[in-house]
Coordinates of C-alpha atoms in Angstrom, one line a residue:
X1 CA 235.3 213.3 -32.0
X2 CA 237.5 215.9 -33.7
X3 CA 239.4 215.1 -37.2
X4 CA 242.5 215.3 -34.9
X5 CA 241.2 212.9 -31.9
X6 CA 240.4 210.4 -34.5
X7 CA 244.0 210.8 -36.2
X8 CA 245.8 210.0 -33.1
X9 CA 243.3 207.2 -32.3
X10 CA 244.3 205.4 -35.6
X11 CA 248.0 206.2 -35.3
X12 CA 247.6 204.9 -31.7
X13 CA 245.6 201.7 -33.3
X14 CA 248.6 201.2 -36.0
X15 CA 251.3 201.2 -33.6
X16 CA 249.8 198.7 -31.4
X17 CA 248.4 196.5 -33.7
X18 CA 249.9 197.4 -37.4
X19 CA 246.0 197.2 -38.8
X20 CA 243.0 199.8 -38.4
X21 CA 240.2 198.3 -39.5
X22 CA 237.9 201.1 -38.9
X23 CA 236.6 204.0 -40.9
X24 CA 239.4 207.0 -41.6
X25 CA 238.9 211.0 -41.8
X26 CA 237.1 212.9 -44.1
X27 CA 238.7 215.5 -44.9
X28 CA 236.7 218.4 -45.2
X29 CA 236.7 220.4 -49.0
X30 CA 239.4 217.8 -49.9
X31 CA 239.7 216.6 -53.7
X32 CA 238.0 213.2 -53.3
X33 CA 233.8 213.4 -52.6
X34 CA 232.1 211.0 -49.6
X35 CA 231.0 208.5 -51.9
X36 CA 232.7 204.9 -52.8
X37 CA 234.8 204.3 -56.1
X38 CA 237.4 206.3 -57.7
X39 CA 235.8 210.0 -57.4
X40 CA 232.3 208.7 -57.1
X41 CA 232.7 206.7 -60.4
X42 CA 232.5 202.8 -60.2
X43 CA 235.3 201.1 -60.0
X44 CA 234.8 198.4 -62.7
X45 CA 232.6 199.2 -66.3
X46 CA 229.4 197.5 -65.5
X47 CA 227.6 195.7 -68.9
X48 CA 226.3 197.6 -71.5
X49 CA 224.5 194.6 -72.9
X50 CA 221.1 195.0 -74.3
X51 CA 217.7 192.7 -74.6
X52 CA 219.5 190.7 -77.2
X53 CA 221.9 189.1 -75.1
X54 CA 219.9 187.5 -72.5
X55 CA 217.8 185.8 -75.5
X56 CA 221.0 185.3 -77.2
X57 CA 221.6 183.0 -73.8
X58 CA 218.4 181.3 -73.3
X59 CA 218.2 180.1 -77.7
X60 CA 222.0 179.3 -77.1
X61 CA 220.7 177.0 -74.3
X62 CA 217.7 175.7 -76.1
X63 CA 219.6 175.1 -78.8
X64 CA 222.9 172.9 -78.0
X65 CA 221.0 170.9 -75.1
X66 CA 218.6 169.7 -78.0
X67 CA 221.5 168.2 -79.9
X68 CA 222.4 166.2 -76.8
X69 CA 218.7 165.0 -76.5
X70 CA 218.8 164.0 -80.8
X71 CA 221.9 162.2 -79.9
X72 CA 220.0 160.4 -77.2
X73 CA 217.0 159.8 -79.1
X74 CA 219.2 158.8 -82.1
X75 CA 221.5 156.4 -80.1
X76 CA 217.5 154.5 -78.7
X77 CA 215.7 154.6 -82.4
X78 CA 213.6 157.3 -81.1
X79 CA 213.4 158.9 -84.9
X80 CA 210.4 161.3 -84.6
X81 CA 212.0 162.9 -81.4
X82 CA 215.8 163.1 -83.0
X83 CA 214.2 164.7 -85.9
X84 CA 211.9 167.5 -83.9
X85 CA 214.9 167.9 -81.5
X86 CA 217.5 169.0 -84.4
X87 CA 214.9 170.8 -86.1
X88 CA 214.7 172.9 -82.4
X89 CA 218.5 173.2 -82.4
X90 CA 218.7 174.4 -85.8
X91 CA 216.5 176.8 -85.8
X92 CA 217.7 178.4 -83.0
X93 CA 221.4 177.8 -83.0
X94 CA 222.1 178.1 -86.3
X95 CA 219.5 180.8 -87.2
X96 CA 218.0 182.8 -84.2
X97 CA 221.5 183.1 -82.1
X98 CA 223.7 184.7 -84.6
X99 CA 220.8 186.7 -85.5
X100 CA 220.5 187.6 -81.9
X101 CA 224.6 188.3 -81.7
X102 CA 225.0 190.2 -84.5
X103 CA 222.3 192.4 -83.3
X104 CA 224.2 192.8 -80.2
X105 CA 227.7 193.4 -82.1
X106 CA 225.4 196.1 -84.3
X107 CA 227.3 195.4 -87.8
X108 CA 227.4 191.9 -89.4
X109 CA 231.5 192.3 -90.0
X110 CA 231.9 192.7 -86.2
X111 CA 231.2 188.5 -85.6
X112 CA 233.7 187.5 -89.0
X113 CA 236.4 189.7 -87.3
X114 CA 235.4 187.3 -83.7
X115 CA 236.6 184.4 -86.5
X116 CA 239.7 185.7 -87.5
X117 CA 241.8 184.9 -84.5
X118 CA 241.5 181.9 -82.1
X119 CA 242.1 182.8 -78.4
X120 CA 241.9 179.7 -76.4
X121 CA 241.7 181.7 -72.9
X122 CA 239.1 184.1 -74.5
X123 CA 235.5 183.3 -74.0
X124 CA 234.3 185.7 -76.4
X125 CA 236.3 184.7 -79.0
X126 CA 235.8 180.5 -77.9
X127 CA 231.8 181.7 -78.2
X128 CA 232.4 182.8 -81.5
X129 CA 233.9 179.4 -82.9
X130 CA 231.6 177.4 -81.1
X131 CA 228.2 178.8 -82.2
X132 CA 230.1 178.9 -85.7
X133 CA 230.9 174.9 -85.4
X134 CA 227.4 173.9 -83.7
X135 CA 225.9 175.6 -86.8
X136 CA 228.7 173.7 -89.2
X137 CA 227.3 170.2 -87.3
X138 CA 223.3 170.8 -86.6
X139 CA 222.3 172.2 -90.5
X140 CA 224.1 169.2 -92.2
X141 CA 223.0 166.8 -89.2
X142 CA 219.2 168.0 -89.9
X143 CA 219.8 167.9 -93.4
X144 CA 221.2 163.8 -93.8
X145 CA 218.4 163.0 -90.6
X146 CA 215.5 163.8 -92.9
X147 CA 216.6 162.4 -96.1
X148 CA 217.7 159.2 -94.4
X149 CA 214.0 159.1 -92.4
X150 CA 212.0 159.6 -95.8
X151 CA 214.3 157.0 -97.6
X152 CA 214.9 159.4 -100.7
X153 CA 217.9 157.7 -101.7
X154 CA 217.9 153.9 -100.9
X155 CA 220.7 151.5 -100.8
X156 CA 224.4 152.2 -100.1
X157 CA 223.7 155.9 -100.6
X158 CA 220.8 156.0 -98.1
X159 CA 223.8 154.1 -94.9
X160 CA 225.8 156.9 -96.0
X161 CA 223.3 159.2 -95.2
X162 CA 222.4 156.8 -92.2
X163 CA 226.1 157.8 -90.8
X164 CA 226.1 160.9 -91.8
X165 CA 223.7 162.1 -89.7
X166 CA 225.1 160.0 -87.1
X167 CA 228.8 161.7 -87.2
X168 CA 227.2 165.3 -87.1
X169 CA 224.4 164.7 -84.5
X170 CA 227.3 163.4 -82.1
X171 CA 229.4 166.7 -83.1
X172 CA 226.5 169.1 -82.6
X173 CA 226.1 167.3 -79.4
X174 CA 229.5 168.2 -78.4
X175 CA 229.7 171.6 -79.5
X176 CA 225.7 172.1 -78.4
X177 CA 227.1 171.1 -74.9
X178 CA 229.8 173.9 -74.9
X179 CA 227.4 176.0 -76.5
X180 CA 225.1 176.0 -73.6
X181 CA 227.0 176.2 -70.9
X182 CA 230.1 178.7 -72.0
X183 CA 227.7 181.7 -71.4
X184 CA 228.1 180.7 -67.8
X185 CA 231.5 180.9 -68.0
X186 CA 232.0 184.2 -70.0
X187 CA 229.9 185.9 -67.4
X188 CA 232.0 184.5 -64.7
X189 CA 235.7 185.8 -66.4
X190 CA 235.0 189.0 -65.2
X191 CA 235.4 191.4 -62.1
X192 CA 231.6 192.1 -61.9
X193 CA 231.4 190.4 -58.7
X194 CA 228.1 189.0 -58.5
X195 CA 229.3 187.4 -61.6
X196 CA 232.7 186.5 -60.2
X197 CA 232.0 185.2 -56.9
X198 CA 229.3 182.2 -58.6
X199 CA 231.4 181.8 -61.6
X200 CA 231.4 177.7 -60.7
X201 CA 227.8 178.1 -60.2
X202 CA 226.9 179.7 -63.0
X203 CA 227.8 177.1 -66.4
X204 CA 225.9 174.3 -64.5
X205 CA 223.1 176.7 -63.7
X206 CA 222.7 177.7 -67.5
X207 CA 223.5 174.1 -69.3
X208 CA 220.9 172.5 -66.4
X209 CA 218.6 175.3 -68.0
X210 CA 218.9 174.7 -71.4
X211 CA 218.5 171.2 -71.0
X212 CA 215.1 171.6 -69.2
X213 CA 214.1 174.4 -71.7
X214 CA 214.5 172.0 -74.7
X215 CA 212.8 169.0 -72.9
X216 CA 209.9 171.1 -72.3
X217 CA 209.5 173.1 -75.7
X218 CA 209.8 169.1 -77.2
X219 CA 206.7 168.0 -74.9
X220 CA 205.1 170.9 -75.9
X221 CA 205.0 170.5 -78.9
X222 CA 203.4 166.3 -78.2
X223 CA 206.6 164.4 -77.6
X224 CA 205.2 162.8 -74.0
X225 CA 207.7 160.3 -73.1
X226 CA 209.6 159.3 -70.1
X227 CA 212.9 160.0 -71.1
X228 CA 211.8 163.7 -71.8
X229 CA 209.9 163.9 -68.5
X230 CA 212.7 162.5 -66.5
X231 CA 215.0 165.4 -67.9
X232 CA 212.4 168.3 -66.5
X233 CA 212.6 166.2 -63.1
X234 CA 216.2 166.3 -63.6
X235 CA 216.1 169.9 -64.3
X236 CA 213.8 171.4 -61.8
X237 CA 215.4 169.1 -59.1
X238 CA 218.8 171.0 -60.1
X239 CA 217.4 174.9 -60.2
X240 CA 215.6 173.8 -56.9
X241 CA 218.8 173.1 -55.3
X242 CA 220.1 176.3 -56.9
X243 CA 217.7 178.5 -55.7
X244 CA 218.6 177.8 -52.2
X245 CA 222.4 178.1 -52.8
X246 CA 221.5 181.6 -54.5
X247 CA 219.1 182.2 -51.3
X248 CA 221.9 181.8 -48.6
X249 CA 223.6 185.2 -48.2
X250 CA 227.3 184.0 -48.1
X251 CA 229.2 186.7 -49.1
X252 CA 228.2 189.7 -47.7
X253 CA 228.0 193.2 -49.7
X254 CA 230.0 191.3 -52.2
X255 CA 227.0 189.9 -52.9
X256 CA 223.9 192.2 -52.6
X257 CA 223.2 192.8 -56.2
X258 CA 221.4 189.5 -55.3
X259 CA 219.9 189.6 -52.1
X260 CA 219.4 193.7 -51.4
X261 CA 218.1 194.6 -55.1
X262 CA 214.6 194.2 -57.5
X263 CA 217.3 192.7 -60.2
X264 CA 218.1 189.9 -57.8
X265 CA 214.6 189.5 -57.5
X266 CA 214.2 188.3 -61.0
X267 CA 216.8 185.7 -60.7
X268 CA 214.8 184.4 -58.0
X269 CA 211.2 184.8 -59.9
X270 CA 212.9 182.7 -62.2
X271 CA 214.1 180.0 -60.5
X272 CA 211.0 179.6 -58.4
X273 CA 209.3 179.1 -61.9
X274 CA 211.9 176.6 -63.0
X275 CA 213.0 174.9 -59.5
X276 CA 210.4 174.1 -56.7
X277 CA 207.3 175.3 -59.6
X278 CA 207.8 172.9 -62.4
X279 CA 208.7 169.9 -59.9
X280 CA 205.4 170.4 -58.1
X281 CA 203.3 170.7 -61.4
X282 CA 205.9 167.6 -62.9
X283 CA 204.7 165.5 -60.1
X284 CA 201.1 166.0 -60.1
X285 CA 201.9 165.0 -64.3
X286 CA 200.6 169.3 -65.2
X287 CA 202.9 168.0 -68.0
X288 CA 202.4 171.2 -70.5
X289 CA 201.9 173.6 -67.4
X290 CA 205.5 172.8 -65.9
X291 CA 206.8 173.0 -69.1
X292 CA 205.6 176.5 -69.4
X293 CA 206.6 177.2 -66.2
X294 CA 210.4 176.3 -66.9
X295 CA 210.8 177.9 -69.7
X296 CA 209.4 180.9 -68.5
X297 CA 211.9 180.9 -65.7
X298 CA 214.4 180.1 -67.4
X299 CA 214.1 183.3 -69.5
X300 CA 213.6 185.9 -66.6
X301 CA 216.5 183.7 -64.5
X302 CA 218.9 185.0 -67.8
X303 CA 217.4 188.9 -67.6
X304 CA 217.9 188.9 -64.1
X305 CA 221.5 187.8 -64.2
X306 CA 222.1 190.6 -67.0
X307 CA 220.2 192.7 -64.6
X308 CA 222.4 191.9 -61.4
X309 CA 225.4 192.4 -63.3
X310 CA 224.6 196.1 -64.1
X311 CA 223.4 196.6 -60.6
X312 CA 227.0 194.7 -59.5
X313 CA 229.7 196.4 -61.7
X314 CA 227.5 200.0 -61.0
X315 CA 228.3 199.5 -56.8
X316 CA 231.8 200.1 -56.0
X317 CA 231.4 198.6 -52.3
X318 CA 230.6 195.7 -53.4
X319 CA 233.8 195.5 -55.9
X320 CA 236.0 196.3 -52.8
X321 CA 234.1 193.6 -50.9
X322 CA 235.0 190.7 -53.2
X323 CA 238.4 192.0 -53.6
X324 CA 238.5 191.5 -50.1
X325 CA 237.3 188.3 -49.7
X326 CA 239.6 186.8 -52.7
X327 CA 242.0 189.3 -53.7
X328 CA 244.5 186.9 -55.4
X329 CA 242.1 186.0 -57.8
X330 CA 240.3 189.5 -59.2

């Protein structure tokens, strides 16, 4: 069919029905190339971020879900584990995260200017403040826990101490919670659309992982109790069901960063290890063995959604796709 048989075929379409739905003319030597996007150049910037940032992600997880497990352990006298679980978050909310971010940023400066302004509808800048306050709660937490569990100071000064350590496990908690899970959600406030379209999906997939992550890294190193082992069955029950939400195809070439390329593979590498893995190993009690297996998926689940985005914001199709499919929204 010629350029001009298919011109009066669509101008025949469009009076008939107002809508072609079908491919248009090429127009041969004209200004714009066959290829998708704005003159062959993706439509949105795909993410420029680094190795840092998916670490960044899995310590932030680690990190504020073991708050939430001191609190617990706090709350039922279980010292030792309160203790080894605010040690965990500590050490790597309040030391390896930032360390990890300002690596990311490249200059120190960069995360103080993050804390010079407070936008509420701003992840980013809500990331900033809440890795800033989970730090401000879990180092003085950690610090009032271990002088009140080796009775330094007895009497009146050692209650003080007692509530202390209370008041800032409970606010590490809170902001550990946030910490976790508003990755997910900073990911999702975008236009990438394998991002966008799982945006709901995506801060119960990470918190869910960072609380099995610190469960396991807390068994691993001897805390075997049942609290602890019904939180990986909690877990790997959650990233199971994930896995097969993530497996159905639902949204077409929106979506195939996930299901058409090796970075969607990794996300699904991961949550085999996390999801249907570490329940099988949990329920034969391969206690240490699913806890390795978690944690490991939990870390190539975060590289693979890194991965997927770059694959996602890279394929113009697929931007034009989800526009489609919700264009109020992006």
């Amino acid at each position: 069919m010629t350029s001009e048989q298919r011109l009066e075929q669509l101008r025949e379409k469009a009076w008939q029905e107002g809508v072609v739905p079908g491919r248009g003319v090429d127009v041969v030597g004209g200004p714009i190339p066959r290829r998708p996007g704005y003159y062959g150049q993706p439509v949105v910037k795909p993410p420029v971020w680094t190795w840092e940032i998916p670490l960044y992600f899995f310590f932030g997880g680690i990190a504020g879900m073991s708050a939430v497990i001191a609190t617990g352990a706090a709350i039922f006298h279980h010292v030792d584990l309160a203790r080894a679980a605010m040690w965990l978050a500590a050490i790597a909310g309040a030391v390896l995260s930032p360390i990890l971010l300002i690596m990311d940023l490249g200059r120190p400066h960069l995360f103080l200017n993050m804390l010079r302004v407070f936008k509420h509808r701003s992840a980013m800048s809500m990331g900033a403040w809440i890795l800033s306050a989970f730090g401000a709660c879990a180092v003085p937490g950690l610090i009032a826990l271990e002088l009140h569990a080796r009775q330094i100071f007895p009497g009146p000064l050692d209650q003080l101490l007692r509530i202390a350590a209370g008041v800032f496990i409970l606010g590490a908690a809170v902001f550990g919670t946030l910490l976790a899970t508003y990755t997910g959600v900073l990911i999702g406030a975008t236009a990438i659309p394998a991002w966008f379209l799982h945006r709901t999906l995506l801060p119960i997939h990470f918190g869910t992982a960072g609380l099995g992550s610190a469960a396991a890294i807390l068994e691993l190193v001897g805390h075997r109790i049942a609290a602890l082992n019904f939180l990986g069955f909690y877990a790997a029950a959650v990233e199971t069901g994930l896995l097969i939400w993530l497996s159905a195809n639902k949204h077409g070439a929106a979506d195939r960063a996930i299901h058409e390329h090796g970075s969607g593979w990794l996300i699904r590498i991961g949550e085999i290890l996390n999801g249907p893995l570490a329940l099988v190993l949990r329920f034969f009690a391969f206690i240490p063995l699913a806890a390795i297996s978690f944690l490991l998926g939990a870390l190539i689940s975060r590289i693979g959604w890194i991965a997927v985005g770059k694959v996602s914001g890279s394929d113009p199709e697929s931007v034009f796709a989800a526009e489609r499919s919700s264009p109020v929204e992006l």
